[in-house]
XYZ file of C-alpha atoms in Angstrom:
716
model
C 121.999 97.802 87.495
C 121.622 96.970 91.131
C 123.032 93.545 92.135
C 120.347 91.618 94.065
C 121.513 89.960 97.324
C 121.855 86.209 96.653
C 119.010 84.040 98.000
C 121.390 81.291 98.999
C 123.577 83.759 100.988
C 120.837 84.585 103.564
C 121.151 83.039 106.959
C 118.445 80.784 108.625
C 114.691 81.503 108.261
C 113.883 78.094 106.905
C 110.163 78.601 107.120
C 110.252 81.690 104.814
C 112.786 80.150 102.503
C 110.690 76.981 102.048
C 107.481 78.885 101.524
C 108.953 80.995 98.712
C 110.635 78.044 97.087
C 107.376 76.121 97.080
C 105.628 78.933 95.385
C 108.412 79.134 92.861
C 107.810 75.439 92.103
C 103.978 75.634 92.025
C 102.464 79.259 91.669
C 99.103 77.639 92.216
C 99.913 77.323 95.876
C 98.684 80.886 96.123
C 101.479 83.145 97.451
C 102.980 83.828 100.800
C 102.193 86.201 103.649
C 105.283 86.994 105.651
C 104.671 88.222 109.203
C 107.418 89.623 111.317
C 109.080 92.398 113.139
C 111.048 95.081 111.323
C 114.543 94.437 110.047
C 114.099 90.637 109.499
C 115.108 90.240 105.866
C 111.523 90.016 104.583
C 112.065 92.277 101.645
C 115.609 90.912 100.920
C 114.257 87.410 100.704
C 111.454 88.173 98.428
C 113.664 90.314 95.979
C 116.141 87.317 96.022
C 113.672 84.678 95.056
C 112.693 86.528 91.838
C 116.278 86.235 90.507
C 115.956 82.296 90.879
C 112.747 82.036 88.748
C 113.367 80.457 85.337
C 113.098 82.834 82.280
C 109.821 83.229 80.656
C 108.930 83.159 76.856
C 106.730 86.121 75.916
C 105.230 87.447 72.795
C 107.552 90.176 71.352
C 106.049 93.595 71.998
C 103.217 92.307 74.164
C 102.665 94.557 77.174
C 100.881 91.771 78.945
C 103.594 89.064 78.731
C 101.445 86.625 76.727
C 102.971 83.051 76.398
C 103.537 82.517 72.625
C 102.709 78.995 72.961
C 99.206 79.817 74.365
C 98.561 83.569 73.904
C 95.685 85.022 75.801
C 92.739 85.288 73.369
C 91.366 88.375 75.167
C 94.658 90.218 75.414
C 94.217 93.846 74.701
C 97.256 93.826 72.482
C 96.192 90.733 70.579
C 95.656 88.908 68.362
C 99.271 87.766 68.228
C 101.191 86.393 65.303
C 102.676 82.991 65.695
C 106.509 82.536 66.115
C 106.941 85.959 67.843
C 108.276 84.686 71.011
C 111.372 85.935 72.955
C 112.767 85.077 76.318
C 113.169 87.447 79.208
C 113.803 87.135 82.981
C 110.807 86.850 85.246
C 109.873 90.214 86.713
C 109.451 91.337 90.296
C 106.897 94.146 90.565
C 106.517 96.109 93.719
C 103.110 97.546 94.692
C 103.664 100.674 96.886
C 101.248 101.207 99.782
C 100.002 104.633 98.301
C 99.199 103.239 94.849
C 96.004 104.242 93.248
C 93.450 101.747 91.791
C 94.328 102.937 88.238
C 98.028 102.152 88.950
C 97.171 98.727 90.116
C 94.674 97.522 87.526
C 95.370 99.914 84.661
C 93.356 102.824 83.215
C 91.109 103.322 80.179
C 91.419 106.506 78.184
C 87.767 107.614 78.746
C 87.890 110.400 76.248
C 88.914 108.144 73.337
C 86.471 105.458 74.392
C 83.560 107.896 74.350
C 84.520 109.811 71.099
C 86.177 107.082 69.060
C 84.983 103.835 70.596
C 88.597 102.705 71.063
C 89.764 100.632 74.036
C 92.873 102.593 74.717
C 94.195 100.869 77.829
C 97.273 101.719 79.775
C 98.411 98.500 81.752
C 98.875 98.645 85.495
C 101.046 96.681 87.961
C 98.914 93.501 87.589
C 99.784 93.290 83.864
C 103.493 94.054 84.624
C 103.629 91.210 87.263
C 101.942 88.498 84.906
C 104.136 85.437 84.992
C 106.384 86.960 87.592
C 106.357 88.102 91.231
C 104.179 90.793 92.766
C 105.504 92.024 96.006
C 103.402 94.051 98.484
C 105.472 95.404 101.359
C 103.307 96.356 104.362
C 100.257 94.691 102.800
C 98.277 95.368 106.047
C 98.470 99.118 105.431
C 97.176 98.875 101.880
C 93.565 100.185 101.293
C 90.993 97.452 101.657
C 89.490 97.959 98.146
C 93.075 97.582 96.627
C 93.584 94.354 98.588
C 90.254 92.983 97.357
C 91.244 93.712 93.802
C 94.610 92.275 94.138
C 93.408 89.054 95.703
C 90.609 88.689 93.281
C 93.047 88.861 90.435
C 95.353 86.449 92.166
C 92.457 83.903 92.648
C 90.993 84.278 89.189
C 94.206 84.595 87.286
C 92.774 87.648 85.429
C 92.266 91.363 85.882
C 89.053 93.135 84.959
C 88.848 96.858 84.345
C 85.269 98.358 84.000
C 84.589 102.052 83.171
C 81.118 103.055 82.252
C 80.276 100.173 80.133
C 83.756 99.795 78.592
C 85.549 96.648 79.879
C 89.029 95.231 79.407
C 90.239 91.805 80.608
C 93.744 90.474 80.604
C 95.565 87.568 82.232
C 97.245 88.148 85.629
C 98.977 85.056 87.033
C 101.700 85.881 89.476
C 103.517 84.723 92.661
C 101.991 87.012 95.323
C 104.039 87.839 98.321
C 102.960 90.166 101.012
C 104.950 91.223 104.052
C 103.651 92.920 107.246
C 104.544 93.921 110.651
C 101.667 92.820 113.052
C 102.472 95.704 115.421
C 101.114 98.064 112.733
C 97.821 96.290 112.295
C 96.254 92.932 111.168
C 94.644 91.953 108.074
C 91.002 90.906 108.082
C 90.593 87.117 108.453
C 88.846 87.047 104.975
C 91.922 88.517 103.416
C 94.329 86.372 105.371
C 92.533 83.307 103.977
C 93.361 84.377 100.412
C 97.104 83.985 100.891
C 98.178 80.389 100.211
C 100.883 80.154 102.941
C 101.935 82.323 105.874
C 105.186 82.287 107.859
C 106.397 84.055 111.035
C 109.934 85.518 111.026
C 111.797 86.950 113.973
C 115.358 88.046 114.418
C 117.801 85.323 115.645
C 118.860 85.245 119.231
C 121.876 83.213 118.480
C 125.100 85.254 118.724
C 126.999 83.324 116.120
C 124.190 83.649 113.630
C 123.832 87.334 114.115
C 127.582 87.823 113.702
C 127.433 85.924 110.375
C 124.477 88.020 109.291
C 126.482 91.229 109.883
C 129.651 89.924 108.395
C 128.079 88.981 105.094
C 125.977 92.154 104.873
C 129.098 94.304 105.283
C 130.790 92.288 102.622
C 127.873 92.755 100.171
C 127.664 96.423 100.814
C 131.524 96.751 100.235
C 131.357 94.797 96.813
C 127.976 93.652 95.688
C 129.151 92.147 92.441
C 132.061 90.264 93.917
C 129.886 89.047 96.829
C 127.198 87.791 94.335
C 129.976 86.035 92.281
C 131.030 84.061 95.341
C 127.517 82.649 95.683
C 126.913 82.195 91.916
C 127.401 78.396 91.963
C 124.796 78.009 94.895
C 122.426 80.289 92.968
C 122.788 78.246 89.833
C 122.156 75.035 91.878
C 119.032 76.408 93.414
C 117.751 77.672 89.987
C 118.344 74.165 88.356
C 116.510 72.634 91.339
C 113.529 74.771 90.973
C 113.286 73.993 87.276
C 113.615 70.210 87.934
C 110.943 70.416 90.593
C 108.659 72.302 88.188
C 109.144 69.573 85.563
C 108.467 66.862 88.083
C 105.352 68.450 89.529
C 102.853 67.140 86.993
C 103.938 63.536 87.825
C 103.423 63.782 91.570
C 100.646 61.535 92.619
C 98.369 62.763 95.456
C 96.991 59.464 96.697
C 93.722 58.876 98.481
C 95.532 58.277 101.783
C 97.203 61.664 101.640
C 93.844 63.358 100.608
C 92.168 61.778 103.725
C 95.044 62.954 105.782
C 94.549 66.553 104.542
C 90.775 66.454 104.881
C 91.139 65.062 108.529
C 93.713 67.781 109.517
C 91.593 70.600 108.153
C 88.388 69.307 109.731
C 90.239 68.664 113.066
C 91.355 72.282 113.202
C 87.972 73.536 112.211
C 89.158 75.755 109.382
C 86.422 77.536 107.445
C 85.529 76.678 103.887
C 87.501 74.318 101.453
C 90.296 76.646 100.465
C 92.560 75.321 103.165
C 92.166 71.770 101.962
C 92.961 72.751 98.357
C 95.983 74.894 99.328
C 97.334 72.116 101.675
C 97.027 69.525 98.902
C 98.821 71.738 96.363
C 101.622 72.457 98.998
C 102.084 68.881 99.859
C 102.361 68.060 96.149
C 104.953 70.873 95.719
C 106.872 69.609 98.756
C 107.006 66.103 97.263
C 108.314 67.611 93.922
C 110.919 69.711 95.700
C 112.108 66.651 97.602
C 112.644 64.747 94.374
C 109.746 62.292 94.745
C 106.583 61.522 92.780
C 104.393 60.485 95.722
C 103.051 62.554 98.653
C 103.810 61.142 102.074
C 102.781 62.049 105.627
C 105.803 64.378 106.233
C 104.646 66.346 103.144
C 101.101 66.682 104.534
C 102.577 67.744 107.920
C 104.845 70.332 106.407
C 102.147 71.623 104.217
C 99.751 72.051 107.147
C 102.343 73.973 109.199
C 102.455 76.545 106.309
C 98.941 76.728 105.105
C 96.774 76.433 108.238
C 98.024 78.818 111.026
C 96.485 81.951 109.593
C 93.157 80.138 108.780
C 92.618 79.064 112.409
C 91.858 82.526 113.567
C 88.454 82.448 115.248
C 88.418 86.114 116.408
C 90.360 89.178 115.355
C 92.482 89.182 118.580
C 93.435 85.570 118.384
C 97.060 85.060 117.344
C 97.678 82.690 114.311
C 99.137 79.406 115.257
C 98.906 75.625 115.014
C 99.059 73.044 117.805
C 101.737 70.636 116.415
C 100.865 67.957 119.040
C 97.273 67.970 117.815
C 98.555 67.826 114.262
C 100.655 64.810 115.012
C 97.788 63.180 116.813
C 95.547 63.474 113.797
C 98.236 62.127 111.405
C 98.928 59.100 113.673
C 95.437 57.932 112.842
C 96.670 57.135 109.395
C 99.911 55.624 110.344
C 101.231 52.828 108.095
C 104.425 51.850 106.496
C 105.602 54.507 104.069
C 106.621 53.180 100.568
C 110.195 52.582 100.098
C 112.007 55.272 98.074
C 112.249 54.518 94.396
C 116.072 54.442 93.535
C 115.207 55.405 89.959
C 114.061 58.828 91.285
C 117.493 59.774 92.410
C 118.383 60.852 96.054
C 115.504 62.102 98.060
C 115.859 65.858 98.735
C 115.049 67.384 102.072
C 111.598 68.705 102.881
C 109.912 70.497 105.717
C 110.732 67.556 108.044
C 114.269 66.929 107.152
C 117.355 69.095 106.375
C 116.085 72.225 104.685
C 114.884 73.645 101.511
C 118.344 73.868 100.008
C 119.624 70.625 101.002
C 122.153 69.609 103.736
C 124.911 72.112 104.563
C 128.280 71.070 103.374
C 131.001 71.815 100.858
C 128.569 71.760 97.932
C 126.089 73.940 99.752
C 127.949 75.903 102.281
C 124.772 77.471 103.606
C 121.414 76.350 104.781
C 118.881 79.053 104.000
C 117.869 82.619 104.434
C 117.905 84.622 107.569
C 117.083 88.007 108.806
C 119.180 91.128 108.727
C 119.153 93.420 111.705
C 119.850 96.413 109.387
C 118.043 96.725 106.041
C 117.178 93.120 105.778
C 120.081 91.507 103.872
C 121.109 88.402 105.872
C 123.471 85.591 105.332
C 123.782 81.830 105.133
C 124.232 79.651 108.198
C 124.088 75.880 108.952
C 120.553 74.677 108.317
C 118.041 74.261 111.121
C 114.591 72.600 111.099
C 112.699 74.485 108.329
C 109.240 74.089 109.908
C 107.984 77.628 110.476
C 107.696 78.596 113.999
C 104.649 80.527 115.042
C 105.320 82.332 118.304
C 102.491 82.704 120.746
C 101.799 86.381 120.964
C 99.300 86.120 123.735
C 98.983 84.058 126.778
C 95.963 83.105 128.696
C 97.339 84.573 131.910
C 97.064 88.234 132.899
C 100.374 89.909 133.566
C 100.265 92.411 136.501
C 102.707 94.703 138.180
C 100.741 94.904 141.329
C 99.777 92.437 143.948
C 96.107 91.976 144.618
C 95.042 93.284 148.010
C 92.798 91.585 150.562
C 90.671 94.649 150.865
C 87.108 93.700 151.893
C 85.933 95.812 148.931
C 87.957 93.797 146.381
C 85.011 91.837 145.250
C 82.346 94.323 146.044
C 80.971 97.231 144.219
C 82.767 100.068 145.878
C 81.169 101.438 148.923
C 82.042 104.721 150.735
C 85.758 104.244 150.085
C 85.172 104.966 146.391
C 84.488 108.654 146.942
C 88.039 109.149 148.046
C 89.694 107.218 145.384
C 88.591 103.748 146.552
C 90.210 100.999 148.533
C 93.129 102.749 149.933
C 93.061 106.246 148.450
C 96.264 106.716 146.375
C 97.394 103.189 147.036
C 95.570 99.834 147.113
C 96.503 98.684 143.546
C 94.735 95.588 142.433
C 95.869 92.947 139.930
C 94.295 92.977 136.525
C 91.115 91.129 136.027
C 90.018 89.435 132.794
C 87.518 91.066 130.386
C 83.881 89.824 130.178
C 82.790 88.199 126.880
C 82.690 90.916 124.091
C 79.512 91.796 122.285
C 78.448 93.443 119.056
C 78.232 97.223 119.701
C 76.134 99.888 118.053
C 77.979 102.068 115.569
C 79.234 105.379 116.896
C 79.784 107.894 114.168
C 81.749 111.245 113.947
C 79.102 113.724 112.593
C 79.617 115.627 109.331
C 81.270 114.541 106.125
C 85.034 113.723 106.256
C 87.582 112.725 103.605
C 89.914 110.553 105.568
C 91.264 107.102 104.995
C 88.889 104.493 103.647
C 87.069 102.594 106.415
C 83.677 101.768 107.629
C 82.683 104.201 110.407
C 81.750 107.762 109.471
C 80.494 109.334 106.385
C 83.251 110.603 103.959
C 83.938 111.524 100.457
C 85.821 108.666 98.935
C 86.748 106.888 95.690
C 84.229 104.072 96.345
C 80.479 104.446 97.450
C 77.281 105.882 96.157
C 77.454 108.757 93.680
C 76.213 112.000 95.040
C 77.237 114.518 92.248
C 79.869 115.501 89.697
C 82.695 117.837 89.377
C 85.514 118.723 87.052
C 88.461 116.222 87.406
C 91.154 116.981 89.917
C 94.247 115.278 88.319
C 93.793 111.901 86.475
C 90.125 110.914 85.792
C 89.323 107.781 87.712
C 85.505 107.719 88.062
C 83.628 109.196 85.034
C 80.200 110.610 85.647
C 78.734 109.780 82.183
C 75.552 111.739 82.447
C 77.295 114.943 83.586
C 79.844 114.445 80.866
C 77.221 114.070 78.115
C 75.345 117.169 79.451
C 78.510 119.274 79.375
C 79.363 118.124 75.883
C 75.849 118.399 74.252
C 75.523 122.112 73.852
C 78.786 122.309 71.808
C 78.173 119.653 69.196
C 76.998 121.988 66.416
C 79.883 124.513 66.995
C 82.444 121.557 66.967
C 81.109 120.466 63.469
C 79.558 117.234 64.510
C 78.241 115.374 61.423
C 78.201 111.692 62.363
C 76.553 109.716 64.988
C 79.544 109.926 67.443
C 79.651 112.484 70.398
C 82.411 114.987 70.024
C 83.970 115.014 73.609
C 86.846 117.278 74.687
C 88.754 117.014 77.927
C 86.988 120.091 79.249
C 83.752 118.229 79.027
C 84.729 115.300 81.253
C 83.257 115.238 84.682
C 84.195 112.884 87.507
C 81.693 111.321 89.944
C 81.665 112.640 93.540
C 81.129 109.640 95.773
C 80.243 109.217 99.380
C 81.455 106.286 101.399
C 82.742 105.512 104.870
C 86.123 106.503 106.437
C 88.086 105.058 109.307
C 88.610 107.272 112.316
C 91.005 107.742 115.219
C 89.169 106.213 118.220
C 90.907 107.377 121.369
C 89.906 105.528 124.580
C 90.249 107.249 127.903
C 89.665 104.568 130.541
C 89.227 105.209 134.280
C 91.416 102.601 136.081
C 91.089 104.184 139.502
C 89.905 102.513 142.804
C 86.247 103.544 142.162
C 86.209 101.161 139.162
C 88.174 98.399 140.897
C 85.282 96.099 141.797
C 85.964 92.829 140.029
C 82.606 92.412 138.426
C 82.411 95.928 137.332
C 85.924 96.070 135.931
C 85.452 92.867 134.005
C 82.219 94.267 132.425
C 83.948 97.614 131.609
C 86.987 95.765 130.005
C 84.485 93.579 128.018
C 82.750 96.840 126.846
C 86.034 98.391 125.701
C 87.179 95.206 124.113
C 83.851 95.136 122.166
C 84.560 98.670 121.072
C 88.050 97.630 119.998
C 86.640 94.748 117.989
C 84.261 97.245 116.407
C 87.198 99.585 115.630
C 89.052 96.625 114.073
C 86.175 95.795 111.795
C 85.757 99.396 110.698
C 89.476 99.818 109.980
C 90.076 102.573 112.676
C 93.226 103.643 114.227
C 93.062 103.343 118.105
C 94.796 104.866 121.132
C 94.481 103.956 124.836
C 94.864 106.381 127.749
C 94.357 105.277 131.337
C 94.130 107.442 134.426
C 94.531 106.349 138.039
C 96.521 107.436 141.099
C 98.173 110.747 140.436
C 98.334 111.060 136.652
C 97.225 109.818 133.298
C 99.281 107.489 130.962
C 99.329 107.051 127.286
C 99.189 103.272 127.450
C 99.047 102.883 123.680
C 99.973 105.676 121.232
C 97.505 105.801 118.205
C 98.151 102.760 116.051
C 96.323 100.466 113.545
C 97.270 97.505 115.720
C 93.980 96.897 117.632
C 95.518 93.679 118.857
C 98.130 95.668 120.848
C 95.356 97.754 122.418
C 93.495 94.633 123.493
C 96.619 93.100 125.114
C 97.281 96.464 127.093
C 93.692 96.487 128.192
C 93.866 92.987 129.557
C 96.973 93.822 131.645
C 95.561 96.984 133.086
C 95.685 97.042 136.814
C 93.334 99.219 138.876
C 93.405 101.255 142.160
C 94.191 104.718 143.578
C 92.559 108.002 143.164
C 90.658 109.320 140.069
C 92.553 112.047 138.149
C 89.820 112.618 135.628
C 91.139 116.083 134.591
C 94.583 114.577 133.865
C 93.043 111.994 131.635
C 91.089 114.477 129.618
C 94.019 116.852 129.227
C 96.203 113.955 128.096
C 93.581 113.143 125.532
C 93.643 116.713 124.299
C 97.368 116.720 123.803
C 97.406 113.374 121.989
C 94.658 114.594 119.681
C 96.510 117.799 118.959
C 99.647 115.842 117.974
C 97.691 113.361 115.860
C 95.886 116.171 114.075
C 99.251 117.444 113.020
C 100.391 114.081 111.750
C 97.242 113.065 109.922
C 94.893 116.021 109.556
C 92.384 114.217 107.405
C 91.570 111.471 109.961
C 88.845 112.687 112.311
C 88.870 111.690 115.933
C 86.303 110.079 118.228
C 86.937 110.347 121.914
C 85.497 107.453 124.045
C 85.632 108.237 127.754
C 84.976 105.252 129.945
C 84.219 106.369 133.501
C 81.725 106.658 136.359
C 82.373 110.438 136.331
C 84.009 110.697 139.728
C 87.031 112.833 140.250
C 89.372 112.554 143.182
C 92.930 113.837 143.496
C 95.276 115.815 145.657
C 93.914 119.379 145.936
C 95.953 122.404 146.534
C 94.763 124.902 149.075
C 92.423 127.357 147.633
C 92.514 125.827 144.230
C 89.716 124.419 142.090
C 88.110 121.071 143.138
C 88.906 117.867 141.178
C 85.394 118.050 139.693
C 85.904 121.724 138.636
C 89.197 120.893 137.008
C 87.625 117.942 135.218
C 84.788 120.301 134.027
C 87.340 122.822 132.699
C 89.294 120.161 130.743
C 85.992 118.780 129.230
C 85.010 122.278 128.017
C 88.369 122.659 126.413
C 87.870 119.558 124.454
C 84.302 120.475 123.462
C 85.890 123.824 122.298
C 88.257 122.055 120.023
C 85.230 120.356 118.354
C 86.140 116.820 119.267
C 83.254 114.327 118.825
C 82.910 112.428 122.041
C 81.114 109.515 123.763
C 80.952 108.983 127.432
C 80.369 105.372 128.504
C 78.685 105.688 131.981
C 80.040 102.971 134.187
C 78.170 103.965 137.352
C 76.232 101.118 138.929
C 74.394 100.407 142.024
C 71.051 101.528 143.500
C 72.198 105.081 144.243
C 73.615 106.940 141.274
C 75.176 110.453 141.345
C 74.872 111.063 137.607
C 78.381 112.296 137.434
C 79.095 110.801 134.006
C 76.050 112.496 132.531
C 77.373 115.877 133.939
C 80.678 115.164 132.256
C 78.932 114.314 128.964
C 77.104 117.650 129.043
C 80.470 119.544 129.575
C 82.099 117.514 126.680
C 78.905 118.056 124.536
C 79.104 114.362 124.195
C 76.720 111.487 123.751
C 76.184 109.674 127.079
C 75.833 105.853 126.736
C 75.330 103.343 129.468
C 76.977 99.860 129.173
C 73.551 98.318 128.438
C 72.824 100.919 125.701
C 76.154 100.148 123.996
C 74.977 96.766 122.892
C 73.672 96.494 119.371
C 70.781 94.311 120.522
C 69.731 96.566 123.417
C 66.109 97.693 123.466
C 67.225 101.038 124.689
C 67.451 103.457 121.826
C 70.921 104.956 121.131
C 71.528 108.109 119.115
C 73.129 107.319 115.817
C 75.452 110.251 115.660
C 77.693 112.000 118.163
C 76.871 115.620 119.043
C 79.508 118.145 118.617
C 79.755 121.950 118.623
C 79.190 124.143 115.712
C 81.989 126.337 114.535
C 84.682 124.290 116.446
C 88.018 125.851 116.788
C 91.307 123.802 116.450
C 93.447 123.055 119.395
C 96.248 125.501 120.014
C-alpha cells in the first residue's frame, strides 16, 4: 500500500491548507477549487487531507456507505438491518478527466430493467465518494455535462440516475476538491460559483523554503514509511484537532452582528445571488470552531470572505478573480466595536486566518507551519508559518505592455492615407505602441458546416452523447442511451419464437438499440490578425481588437480552443499556440503592437501549418479560420517573382483546397474601398463579414454557416 505524503510535512501554502481543513471541519462549506501553476503540490495536499479525516461508520456490505445510525431510506442496497455497522477510513476518490457519465453517476442494467423489471444498478464514483473526498484534477478540462452532474450532486447531497423511465437515487455527500491550471482554460462563472472556496497557489520564490521542499521530498522518496513515521505525531495532533472542531461546530453561535457583516461584505462586492452569503457564513462558523471558539468574530468574517468571494466577483470571463482587501477592511470597519473577551473555559484560542496559521504556531510541538508546493511532482515540506490568508495574484493589469515606442507620425491618429499602400507609416518600420480594445459586443454565431463528432461544446453541429435524438443504432461498447422504441421494435418479431407466455417483453442483448443524438461541439478557432501599418490607425485598431475580443468571448462561451497568429513587418508569428485558455489570447491581443508591411501570404501559410499540426494532435476537433484584415498585401518582392497579392492568393487557395472553413472579417474603412478583403474571401471560399455585420444585433443579414469546398483534401 502506498504511503501518503504527510499533510503536516508540506511547506507553506497556508491558504490552501486552511481551505482544506475548514472543509474537513464542515463539509457543508462546499468544497475547494485550487487554482495554480503546474508543480505546486495541489494534488499532494488534497491526497494528504483525506488521511486526516476521521473514520466513518458504514452499514456492512452497503455499496453506498450508508450511516448505520441514519441509513438512507432510498438506498438501492436497502432496506438495512439494524446493528450492522462497521468503521472504515474515509475514502478519497479521484475522477479522471476522461471519465464517462456512467462511470461518474453509475449505470443501470437496461436489459434486466426491461425484461425483469429489476433495478440492477452499478454504483459510480459519486457513490464511492459518499462521506469521503471526491478529487477532480484538471477540473477545467472536464466536459461541461459531467461538471454539471458533479456540482448538482454536491449541492443536493444526492445523485439521480434516469434511464428510460427507470430511476435510482442514492445519497452523495462528499468533500469536493478541484484543481486547475488557469493557463489551460477557465471554468464558466456559473460553475465557479458552485465551489464553496477558492485559493490561488504559486511556487515559493524564497530560496530557503524551496531548499526545504526539495530536501523533504527527497527524504520521502528514499524512505516513505520512515518519513511518514517522523511526522506521525503531528498528523495525530491535526486529526484530533479536526475531530474536536467538528464536535464544537454545532455550538458555534453566528450572531446578528456577524450576519450583518457578511451581508454588507457580499453586497459591497456586488456578488450575484445569495450563495456567497451562505458559504461565507458557513466558512466563518468553521473558522471559529477551528480556532477553538463558540462565537464568530470580525476576523472570522474577514478570513471567510477572502476564501469564499474572490471567484464570485468575476464580472466578465476575462476578469481575473480577486478581492480588494482595503475595501473589505473598509466595509468591516463600519461594524467596529469591542470584541468579546475570550472565555477561559474554552481553552486556548487557536489561530485562524488572521493569526498564526491553520496548524497553530510553529515550535517544538509543531515543527512546521503548513503545506507548500513541490517543484517536482507536488510533494512539499513544512516550513515556518506565514500569514495564511490566500493571496490572489493580479493576472492582468490595466496598462498595455509594449515593446515598441509610439511614433509621432502624422498618420498615427488618422485612418491610413497613401502610406498604407506600402506598408503604412514607415514601410517596414514605424512600429506603434499597442492600443486598447474597444468595448466587446455580442457576436453572431459562426459555424463550421457539416456534422462533426468532436469535443462537447456549443458551436457547430455534431454527434454527441447529449442533444436531440435523431436515430438509433446497435450499441458500440457499453450502452449509455437506450432508444426504447427501436429496442421494442427489434425485439417484437421474436417474442413467439422465444417462447413468451407472460406479459413481460423478452429482450436479448442483440435487440438493444442506442440513441443517436445530435448536439453541439467545440471547435478550434484560429485567429489570423493583420497587425501591419495599414491597420495601425488608433480608432481602427481599437475597433478591430474589440471585434476580436468579442469573438474570443464568444469562443469562451462556446467552449472552443483558440489560437492567435499575427502578421506584420517581414513575417508571421504564432502569438498563442492553440489552447483552451481564452484569457491568454485576450492578454496577447491587448499587448499587440502594430506597424510595418503586410505579409498576408506568410500569415495564411503559418495558419495552414498550425492547422496541419493540430489536425494530427486532435483529428476530431474541426477548425474555423478567422482572418482579420483589410486584404492588403505588401512585402519585399524578389525580381521576377509573384507579387505579394499573387502570393497571398496562392496561399488562400491552398487553405481552401484543404477544406478549411473560414471567415474573413473585412476591416477596410473610409470612403474609397478597394474590396481586397472580399477578393481574399473568394480565394479562401470563405464567408466575408464586415465589422458591422459581426454584431448579433446588426440589421445586416449574416449567413449562418461558413462555406467550404466539397470533397476537401487533407493537408499534406
